[in-house]
Amino acid sequence: VSDTLAEALDAEYAATYAYGLIGSHLSSAQQPQARTDLDAHRQLRDELRAKLSASGVTPAPPAPAYQPTTPVTNARSAKALAVQVELALAGSWSDVTTQTDDAQRIWAIKNAQACTRRAMSWGASSQAFPGP
Amino acid sequence: VIRAATVAVIAIPAVPALAGCGSDKPSPPNPDDQLRSQVALEEQALINRYSSAIAAFPNVANTLTAIRDQHVEHLKAMGAPPINQGETAIEGSKSSANELASLAAAERKASKARALSCEAAGDQELRRTLSLISCSELMHAIELAAKS
């Protein structure tokens, strides 16, 4: 039951790390959006850690560093990474909907949709089944 | 995307065919099959609506065709084949911008309906698929609203 939560936590760790990298390549006009999104992922990371702890599972710590699969060298590649991160998370949160707990399922759908909105705000194109 | 341990990879599982299809003996409907049938009906209705809009507004046909194709994928994921039901007339006074706004509203409604279906579904894979469809339809709503 906690596997999907642990995987979502890993994806949120990666997102939190990625937004630090993304923000460093954006213009000052785009920084507030990146900061807002980073804060959202920090909150989700903390909520996931709390839920795992509450279910008796010790949350894994984040990796020391996370490597983007494509280099981030400018604002364009930074925004592309933000899209990829958010779409991957829409998938991770959709995986969490497989949980049997009703409240957790509703929470997961809401978070999958929030990731989708953020992906679109960074320039994602529509997909039949959002994912990286 | 970002690699450390494992970033979830989305696998869209095959879902069972709709209840009764290809079977002589009708099996008693279960709630998940009814849910699949309902979502399939709604996806087919959206496909028909897009077909009409594509015929009426060739200037936005590329956008609409891409989205319609994604609804066909949703329909297939519910175990139902798409049916070409032809086009229905669109109000003569409507502009393409109005039609895009109207479709955006329909997509937003569909996304909410899919989220509710996801909450109600019993099967884990069905829930995951409905969550992804809900996200996809939210993407459509945002894209269409931006273009309207």
mmCIF file of C-alpha atoms in Angstrom, chain A:
data_model
loop_
_atom_site.group_PDB
_atom_site.id
_atom_site.type_symbol
_atom_site.label_atom_id
_atom_site.label_comp_id
_atom_site.label_asym_id
_atom_site.label_seq_id
_atom_site.Cartn_x
_atom_site.Cartn_y
_atom_site.Cartn_z
ATOM 1 C CA VAL A 1 0.000 0.000 0.000
ATOM 2 C CA SER A 2 2.835 2.387 0.837
ATOM 3 C CA ASP A 3 4.833 1.595 -2.332
ATOM 4 C CA THR A 4 3.079 4.186 -4.459
ATOM 5 C CA LEU A 5 3.438 6.751 -1.677
ATOM 6 C CA ALA A 6 7.170 6.010 -1.438
ATOM 7 C CA GLU A 7 7.503 6.361 -5.219
ATOM 8 C CA ALA A 8 5.581 9.636 -5.157
ATOM 9 C CA LEU A 9 7.883 10.848 -2.380
ATOM 10 C CA ASP A 10 10.919 10.001 -4.511
ATOM 11 C CA ALA A 11 9.380 11.923 -7.427
ATOM 12 C CA GLU A 12 8.652 14.892 -5.154
ATOM 13 C CA TYR A 13 12.256 14.868 -3.903
ATOM 14 C CA ALA A 14 13.376 14.933 -7.530
ATOM 15 C CA ALA A 15 10.964 17.785 -8.302
ATOM 16 C CA THR A 16 12.170 19.820 -5.347
ATOM 17 C CA TYR A 17 15.757 19.396 -6.491
ATOM 18 C CA ALA A 18 14.817 20.126 -10.113
ATOM 19 C CA TYR A 19 13.068 23.400 -9.305
ATOM 20 C CA GLY A 20 16.279 24.679 -7.718
ATOM 21 C CA LEU A 21 18.026 23.985 -10.997
ATOM 22 C CA ILE A 22 15.133 25.323 -13.071
ATOM 23 C CA GLY A 23 14.946 28.561 -11.117
ATOM 24 C CA SER A 24 18.627 29.265 -11.602
ATOM 25 C CA HIS A 25 18.135 29.395 -15.392
ATOM 26 C CA LEU A 26 14.962 31.485 -15.536
ATOM 27 C CA SER A 27 14.576 35.226 -15.957
ATOM 28 C CA SER A 28 13.606 37.303 -12.927
ATOM 29 C CA ALA A 29 10.085 37.590 -14.353
ATOM 30 C CA GLN A 30 9.703 33.786 -14.255
ATOM 31 C CA GLN A 31 11.258 33.301 -10.826
ATOM 32 C CA PRO A 32 8.030 33.827 -8.813
ATOM 33 C CA GLN A 33 6.259 31.026 -10.685
ATOM 34 C CA ALA A 34 9.186 28.671 -10.087
ATOM 35 C CA ARG A 35 9.272 29.593 -6.389
ATOM 36 C CA THR A 36 5.517 29.036 -6.029
ATOM 37 C CA ASP A 37 5.800 25.643 -7.695
ATOM 38 C CA LEU A 38 8.806 24.721 -5.579
ATOM 39 C CA ASP A 39 6.840 25.577 -2.432
ATOM 40 C CA ALA A 40 3.947 23.391 -3.623
ATOM 41 C CA HIS A 41 6.297 20.436 -4.073
ATOM 42 C CA ARG A 42 7.963 20.988 -0.712
ATOM 43 C CA GLN A 43 4.527 20.860 0.883
ATOM 44 C CA LEU A 44 3.621 17.658 -0.950
ATOM 45 C CA ARG A 45 6.970 16.129 0.027
ATOM 46 C CA ASP A 46 6.262 16.923 3.683
ATOM 47 C CA GLU A 47 2.694 15.583 3.463
ATOM 48 C CA LEU A 48 3.955 12.344 1.916
ATOM 49 C CA ARG A 49 6.610 11.914 4.602
ATOM 50 C CA ALA A 50 3.958 12.483 7.275
ATOM 51 C CA LYS A 51 1.562 9.966 5.709
ATOM 52 C CA LEU A 52 4.271 7.331 5.373
ATOM 53 C CA SER A 53 5.320 7.856 8.992
ATOM 54 C CA ALA A 54 1.692 7.650 10.118
ATOM 55 C CA SER A 55 1.366 4.278 8.379
ATOM 56 C CA GLY A 56 4.442 2.967 10.185
ATOM 57 C CA VAL A 57 6.876 3.324 7.270
ATOM 58 C CA THR A 58 10.089 5.300 7.712
ATOM 59 C CA PRO A 59 10.293 7.673 4.737
ATOM 60 C CA ALA A 60 13.449 7.259 2.663
ATOM 61 C CA PRO A 61 15.719 10.295 2.602
ATOM 62 C CA PRO A 62 16.328 12.171 -0.644
ATOM 63 C CA ALA A 63 19.283 11.223 -2.835
ATOM 64 C CA PRO A 64 22.304 13.521 -2.472
ATOM 65 C CA ALA A 65 21.739 14.802 -6.008
ATOM 66 C CA TYR A 66 19.431 14.215 -8.957
ATOM 67 C CA GLN A 67 20.589 14.192 -12.562
ATOM 68 C CA PRO A 68 18.277 15.557 -15.281
ATOM 69 C CA THR A 69 18.064 13.236 -18.256
ATOM 70 C CA THR A 70 18.662 16.199 -20.581
ATOM 71 C CA PRO A 71 21.066 19.074 -19.877
ATOM 72 C CA VAL A 72 19.618 22.283 -18.494
ATOM 73 C CA THR A 73 21.573 25.198 -19.904
ATOM 74 C CA ASN A 74 19.077 28.006 -20.475
ATOM 75 C CA ALA A 75 15.514 29.155 -19.793
ATOM 76 C CA ARG A 76 14.097 27.016 -22.571
ATOM 77 C CA SER A 77 15.635 23.770 -21.336
ATOM 78 C CA ALA A 78 14.716 24.737 -17.766
ATOM 79 C CA LYS A 79 11.057 25.099 -18.729
ATOM 80 C CA ALA A 80 11.203 21.809 -20.616
ATOM 81 C CA LEU A 81 12.498 20.145 -17.457
ATOM 82 C CA ALA A 82 9.661 21.703 -15.433
ATOM 83 C CA VAL A 83 7.165 20.221 -17.910
ATOM 84 C CA GLN A 84 8.791 16.783 -17.662
ATOM 85 C CA VAL A 85 8.916 16.878 -13.889
ATOM 86 C CA GLU A 86 5.256 17.869 -13.574
ATOM 87 C CA LEU A 87 4.061 15.286 -16.104
ATOM 88 C CA ALA A 88 6.053 12.560 -14.337
ATOM 89 C CA LEU A 89 4.398 13.622 -11.105
ATOM 90 C CA ALA A 90 0.920 13.559 -12.668
ATOM 91 C CA GLY A 91 1.715 9.897 -13.365
ATOM 92 C CA SER A 92 3.083 9.272 -9.871
ATOM 93 C CA TRP A 93 0.031 10.819 -8.229
ATOM 94 C CA SER A 94 -2.256 8.839 -10.529
ATOM 95 C CA ASP A 95 -0.461 5.737 -9.252
ATOM 96 C CA VAL A 96 -1.383 6.810 -5.719
ATOM 97 C CA THR A 97 -5.085 6.703 -6.690
ATOM 98 C CA THR A 98 -4.741 2.920 -6.608
ATOM 99 C CA GLN A 99 -4.735 3.229 -2.802
ATOM 100 C CA THR A 100 -7.818 1.853 -1.099
ATOM 101 C CA ASP A 101 -8.156 4.743 1.349
ATOM 102 C CA ASP A 102 -10.897 7.045 -0.022
ATOM 103 C CA ALA A 103 -9.482 10.258 1.429
ATOM 104 C CA GLN A 104 -6.023 9.426 0.105
ATOM 105 C CA ARG A 105 -7.447 8.732 -3.339
ATOM 106 C CA ILE A 106 -9.186 12.109 -3.493
ATOM 107 C CA TRP A 107 -5.995 13.800 -2.299
ATOM 108 C CA ALA A 108 -4.018 11.990 -5.015
ATOM 109 C CA ILE A 109 -6.390 12.997 -7.840
ATOM 110 C CA LYS A 110 -6.285 16.606 -6.689
ATOM 111 C CA ASN A 111 -2.492 16.524 -6.713
ATOM 112 C CA ALA A 112 -2.324 14.846 -10.142
ATOM 113 C CA GLN A 113 -4.505 17.647 -11.498
ATOM 114 C CA ALA A 114 -2.393 20.341 -9.822
ATOM 115 C CA CYS A 115 0.729 18.865 -11.449
ATOM 116 C CA THR A 116 -1.086 18.883 -14.787
ATOM 117 C CA ARG A 117 -1.961 22.565 -14.386
ATOM 118 C CA ARG A 118 1.644 23.390 -13.558
ATOM 119 C CA ALA A 119 2.879 21.391 -16.563
ATOM 120 C CA MET A 120 0.570 23.393 -18.828
ATOM 121 C CA SER A 121 1.735 26.652 -17.269
ATOM 122 C CA TRP A 122 5.312 25.697 -18.264
ATOM 123 C CA GLY A 123 4.268 24.965 -21.845
ATOM 124 C CA ALA A 124 3.207 21.302 -21.929
ATOM 125 C CA SER A 125 1.146 20.008 -24.846
ATOM 126 C CA SER A 126 -1.982 17.946 -24.279
ATOM 127 C CA GLN A 127 -1.520 14.189 -24.022
ATOM 128 C CA ALA A 128 -3.996 11.311 -23.906
ATOM 129 C CA PHE A 129 -2.304 9.887 -20.799
ATOM 130 C CA PRO A 130 -0.003 12.484 -19.239
ATOM 131 C CA GLY A 131 3.462 11.218 -18.427
ATOM 132 C CA PRO A 132 7.122 12.026 -18.965
#
